[in-house]
PDB file of C-alpha atoms in Angstrom:
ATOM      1  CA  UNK A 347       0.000   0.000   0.000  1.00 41.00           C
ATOM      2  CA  UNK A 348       2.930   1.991   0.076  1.00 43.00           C
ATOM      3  CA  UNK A 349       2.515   5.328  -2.083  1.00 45.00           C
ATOM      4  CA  UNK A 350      -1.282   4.827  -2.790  1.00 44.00           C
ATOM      5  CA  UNK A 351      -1.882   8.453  -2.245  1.00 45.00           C
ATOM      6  CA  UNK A 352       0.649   9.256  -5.426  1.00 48.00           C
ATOM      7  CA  UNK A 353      -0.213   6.386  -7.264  1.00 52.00           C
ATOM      8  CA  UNK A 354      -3.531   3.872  -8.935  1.00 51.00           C
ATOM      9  CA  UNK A 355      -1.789   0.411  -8.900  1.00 50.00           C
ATOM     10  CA  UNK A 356      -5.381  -1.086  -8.545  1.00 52.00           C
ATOM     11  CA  UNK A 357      -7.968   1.012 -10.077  1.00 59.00           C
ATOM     12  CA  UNK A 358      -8.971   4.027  -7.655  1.00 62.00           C
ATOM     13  CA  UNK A 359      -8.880   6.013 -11.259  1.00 68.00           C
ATOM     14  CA  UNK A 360     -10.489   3.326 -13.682  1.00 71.00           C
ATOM     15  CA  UNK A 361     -13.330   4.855 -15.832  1.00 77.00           C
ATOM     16  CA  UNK A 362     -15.699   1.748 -15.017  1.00 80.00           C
ATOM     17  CA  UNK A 363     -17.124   2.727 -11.894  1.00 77.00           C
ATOM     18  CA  UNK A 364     -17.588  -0.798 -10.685  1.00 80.00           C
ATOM     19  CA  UNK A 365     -13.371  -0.971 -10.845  1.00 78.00           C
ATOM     20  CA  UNK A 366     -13.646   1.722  -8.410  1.00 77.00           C
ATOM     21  CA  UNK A 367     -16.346   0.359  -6.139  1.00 75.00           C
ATOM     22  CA  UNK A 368     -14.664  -2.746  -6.148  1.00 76.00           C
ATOM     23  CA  UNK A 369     -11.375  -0.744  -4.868  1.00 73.00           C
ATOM     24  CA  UNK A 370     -12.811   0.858  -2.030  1.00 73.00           C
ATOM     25  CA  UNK A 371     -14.213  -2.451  -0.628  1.00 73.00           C
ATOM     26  CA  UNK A 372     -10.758  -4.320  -0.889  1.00 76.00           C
ATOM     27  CA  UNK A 373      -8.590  -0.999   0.556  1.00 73.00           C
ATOM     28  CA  UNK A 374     -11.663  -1.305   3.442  1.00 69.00           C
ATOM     29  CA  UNK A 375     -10.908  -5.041   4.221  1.00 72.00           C
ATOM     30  CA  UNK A 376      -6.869  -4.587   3.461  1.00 73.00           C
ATOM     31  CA  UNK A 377      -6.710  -1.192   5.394  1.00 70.00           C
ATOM     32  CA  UNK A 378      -8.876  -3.133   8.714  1.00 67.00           C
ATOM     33  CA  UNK A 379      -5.046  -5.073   9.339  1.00 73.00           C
ATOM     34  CA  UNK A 380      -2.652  -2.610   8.247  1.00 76.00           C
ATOM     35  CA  UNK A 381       0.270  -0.854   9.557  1.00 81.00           C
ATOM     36  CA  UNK A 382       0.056   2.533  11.173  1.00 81.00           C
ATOM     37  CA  UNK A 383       1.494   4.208   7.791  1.00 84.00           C
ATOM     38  CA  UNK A 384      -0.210   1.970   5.371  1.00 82.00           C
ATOM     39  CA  UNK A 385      -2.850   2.855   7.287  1.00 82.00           C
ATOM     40  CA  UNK A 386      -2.690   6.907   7.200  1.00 85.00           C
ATOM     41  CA  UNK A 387      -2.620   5.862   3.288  1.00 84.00           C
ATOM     42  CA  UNK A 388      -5.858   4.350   3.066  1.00 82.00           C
ATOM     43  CA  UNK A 389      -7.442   6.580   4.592  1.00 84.00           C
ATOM     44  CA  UNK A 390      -6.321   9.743   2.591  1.00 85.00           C
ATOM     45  CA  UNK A 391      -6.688   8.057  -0.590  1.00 83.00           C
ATOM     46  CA  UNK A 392     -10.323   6.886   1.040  1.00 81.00           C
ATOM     47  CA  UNK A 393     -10.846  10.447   1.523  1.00 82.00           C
ATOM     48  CA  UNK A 394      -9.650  11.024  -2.120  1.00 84.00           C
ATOM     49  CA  UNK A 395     -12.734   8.962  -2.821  1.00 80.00           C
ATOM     50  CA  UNK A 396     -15.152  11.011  -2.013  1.00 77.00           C
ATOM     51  CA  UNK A 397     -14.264  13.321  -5.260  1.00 81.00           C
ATOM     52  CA  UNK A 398     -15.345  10.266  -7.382  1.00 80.00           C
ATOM     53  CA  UNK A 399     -18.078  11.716  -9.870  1.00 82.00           C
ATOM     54  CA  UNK A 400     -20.214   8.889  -9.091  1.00 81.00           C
ATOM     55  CA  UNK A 401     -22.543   8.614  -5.758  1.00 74.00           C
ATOM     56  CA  UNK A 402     -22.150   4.489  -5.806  1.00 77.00           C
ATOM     57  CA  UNK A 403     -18.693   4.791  -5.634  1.00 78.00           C
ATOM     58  CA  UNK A 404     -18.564   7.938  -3.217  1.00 75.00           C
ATOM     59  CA  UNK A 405     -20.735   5.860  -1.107  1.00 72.00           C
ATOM     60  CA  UNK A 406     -18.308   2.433  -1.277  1.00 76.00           C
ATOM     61  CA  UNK A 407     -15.463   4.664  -0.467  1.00 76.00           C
ATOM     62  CA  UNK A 408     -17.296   6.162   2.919  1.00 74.00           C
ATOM     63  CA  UNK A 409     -18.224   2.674   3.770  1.00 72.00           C
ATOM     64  CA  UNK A 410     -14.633   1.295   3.405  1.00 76.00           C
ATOM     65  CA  UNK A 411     -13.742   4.475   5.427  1.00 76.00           C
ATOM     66  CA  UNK A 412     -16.028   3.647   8.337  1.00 73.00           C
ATOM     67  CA  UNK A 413     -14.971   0.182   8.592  1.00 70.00           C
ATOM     68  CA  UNK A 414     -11.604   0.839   9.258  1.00 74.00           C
ATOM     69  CA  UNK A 415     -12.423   3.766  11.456  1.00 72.00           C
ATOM     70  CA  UNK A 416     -12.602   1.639  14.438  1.00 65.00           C
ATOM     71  CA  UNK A 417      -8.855   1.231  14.318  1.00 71.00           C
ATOM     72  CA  UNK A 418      -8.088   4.342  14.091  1.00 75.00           C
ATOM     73  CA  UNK A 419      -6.519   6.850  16.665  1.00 82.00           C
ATOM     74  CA  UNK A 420      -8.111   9.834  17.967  1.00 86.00           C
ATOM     75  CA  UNK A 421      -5.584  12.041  15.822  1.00 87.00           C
ATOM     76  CA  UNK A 422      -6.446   9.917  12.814  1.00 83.00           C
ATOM     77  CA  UNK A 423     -10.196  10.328  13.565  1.00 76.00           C
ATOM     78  CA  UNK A 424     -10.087  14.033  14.091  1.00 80.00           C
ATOM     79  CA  UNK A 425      -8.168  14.342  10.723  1.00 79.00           C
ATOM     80  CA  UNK A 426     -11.384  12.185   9.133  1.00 74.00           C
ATOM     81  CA  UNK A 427     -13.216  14.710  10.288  1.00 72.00           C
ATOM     82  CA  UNK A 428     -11.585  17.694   9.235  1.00 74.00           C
ATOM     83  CA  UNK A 429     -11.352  16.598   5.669  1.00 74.00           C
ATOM     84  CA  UNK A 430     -15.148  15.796   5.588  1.00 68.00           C
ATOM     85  CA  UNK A 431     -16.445  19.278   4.201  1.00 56.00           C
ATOM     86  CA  UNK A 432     -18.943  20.926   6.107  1.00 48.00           C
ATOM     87  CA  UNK A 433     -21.679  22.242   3.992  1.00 40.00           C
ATOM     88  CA  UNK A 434     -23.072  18.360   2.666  1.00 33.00           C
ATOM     89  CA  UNK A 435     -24.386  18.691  -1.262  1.00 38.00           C
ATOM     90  CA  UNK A 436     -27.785  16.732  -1.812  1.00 40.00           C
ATOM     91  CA  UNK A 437     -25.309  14.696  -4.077  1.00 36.00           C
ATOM     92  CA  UNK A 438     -22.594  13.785  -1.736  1.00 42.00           C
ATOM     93  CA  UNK A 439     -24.979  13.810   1.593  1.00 43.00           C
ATOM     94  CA  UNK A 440     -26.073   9.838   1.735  1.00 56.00           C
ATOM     95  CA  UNK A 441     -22.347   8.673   1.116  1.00 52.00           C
ATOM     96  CA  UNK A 442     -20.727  11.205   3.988  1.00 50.00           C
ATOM     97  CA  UNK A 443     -23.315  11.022   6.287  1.00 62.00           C
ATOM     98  CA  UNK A 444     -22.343   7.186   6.417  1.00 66.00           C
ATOM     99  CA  UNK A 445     -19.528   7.804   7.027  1.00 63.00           C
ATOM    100  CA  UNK A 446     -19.958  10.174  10.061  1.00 68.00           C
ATOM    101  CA  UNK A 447     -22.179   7.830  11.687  1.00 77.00           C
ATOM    102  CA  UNK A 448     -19.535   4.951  11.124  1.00 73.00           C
ATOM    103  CA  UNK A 449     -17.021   7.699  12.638  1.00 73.00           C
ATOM    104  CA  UNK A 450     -19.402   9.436  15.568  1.00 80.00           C
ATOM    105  CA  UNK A 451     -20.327   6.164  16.578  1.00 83.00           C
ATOM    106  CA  UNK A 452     -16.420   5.227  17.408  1.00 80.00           C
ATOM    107  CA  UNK A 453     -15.717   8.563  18.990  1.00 78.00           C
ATOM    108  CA  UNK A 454     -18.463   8.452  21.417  1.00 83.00           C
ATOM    109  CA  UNK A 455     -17.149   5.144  22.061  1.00 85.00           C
ATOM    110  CA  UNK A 456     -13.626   6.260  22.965  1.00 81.00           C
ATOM    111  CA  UNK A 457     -14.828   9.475  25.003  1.00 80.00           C
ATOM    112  CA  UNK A 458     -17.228   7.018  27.078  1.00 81.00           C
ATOM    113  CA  UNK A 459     -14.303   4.751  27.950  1.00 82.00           C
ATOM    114  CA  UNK A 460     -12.729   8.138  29.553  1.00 71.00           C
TER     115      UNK A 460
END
């Protein structure tokens, strides 16, 4: 996973959308037992995801992102949510606000254990 930001060794920029969809479910399940850097990887290119001019794929991407959210790190989870953008387009709004529940739903979990 090394250099996945910089590079698309498996598809993240195919044209066929289903290449794409099929990308962010396999970087989900990869990313779930990666290192701490190939991890910071998948999630920005994840996050790179949600630029993807199609919703199905947006959506995939969020999901992947949310799976993998519950290993992340407070830092890592804080910098999820500062690249989610604020205002939430009709067009992007089912596929992020999956992915905030998926995120929300870990951070409450962390700030109850404290």
């Amino acid at each position: 996973m090394s250099g996945l930001k910089d590079k698309d060794p498996w598809g993240l920029k195919d044209k066929d959308p289903c290449v794409r969809i099929y990308y962010a479910k396999s970087l989900g399940i990869i990313a779930a037992k990666a290192s701490e850097k190939q991890l910071e990887n998948a999630i920005h290119t994840l996050i790179d995801g949600f630029k993807d001019e199609h919703e199905n794929t947006r959506y995939l991407f969020a999901i992947s992102l949310g799976v993998i959210s519950t290993n992340l790190t407070d830092k890592q989870l804080e910098g999820v949510f500062n690249a989610l953008p604020n205002e939430l387009k009709n067009i992007y709004f089912d596929s992020y606000r999956k992915a905030l529940e998926e995120i929300s739903t870990k951070w409450n979990e962390k700030q109850s254990e404290k």
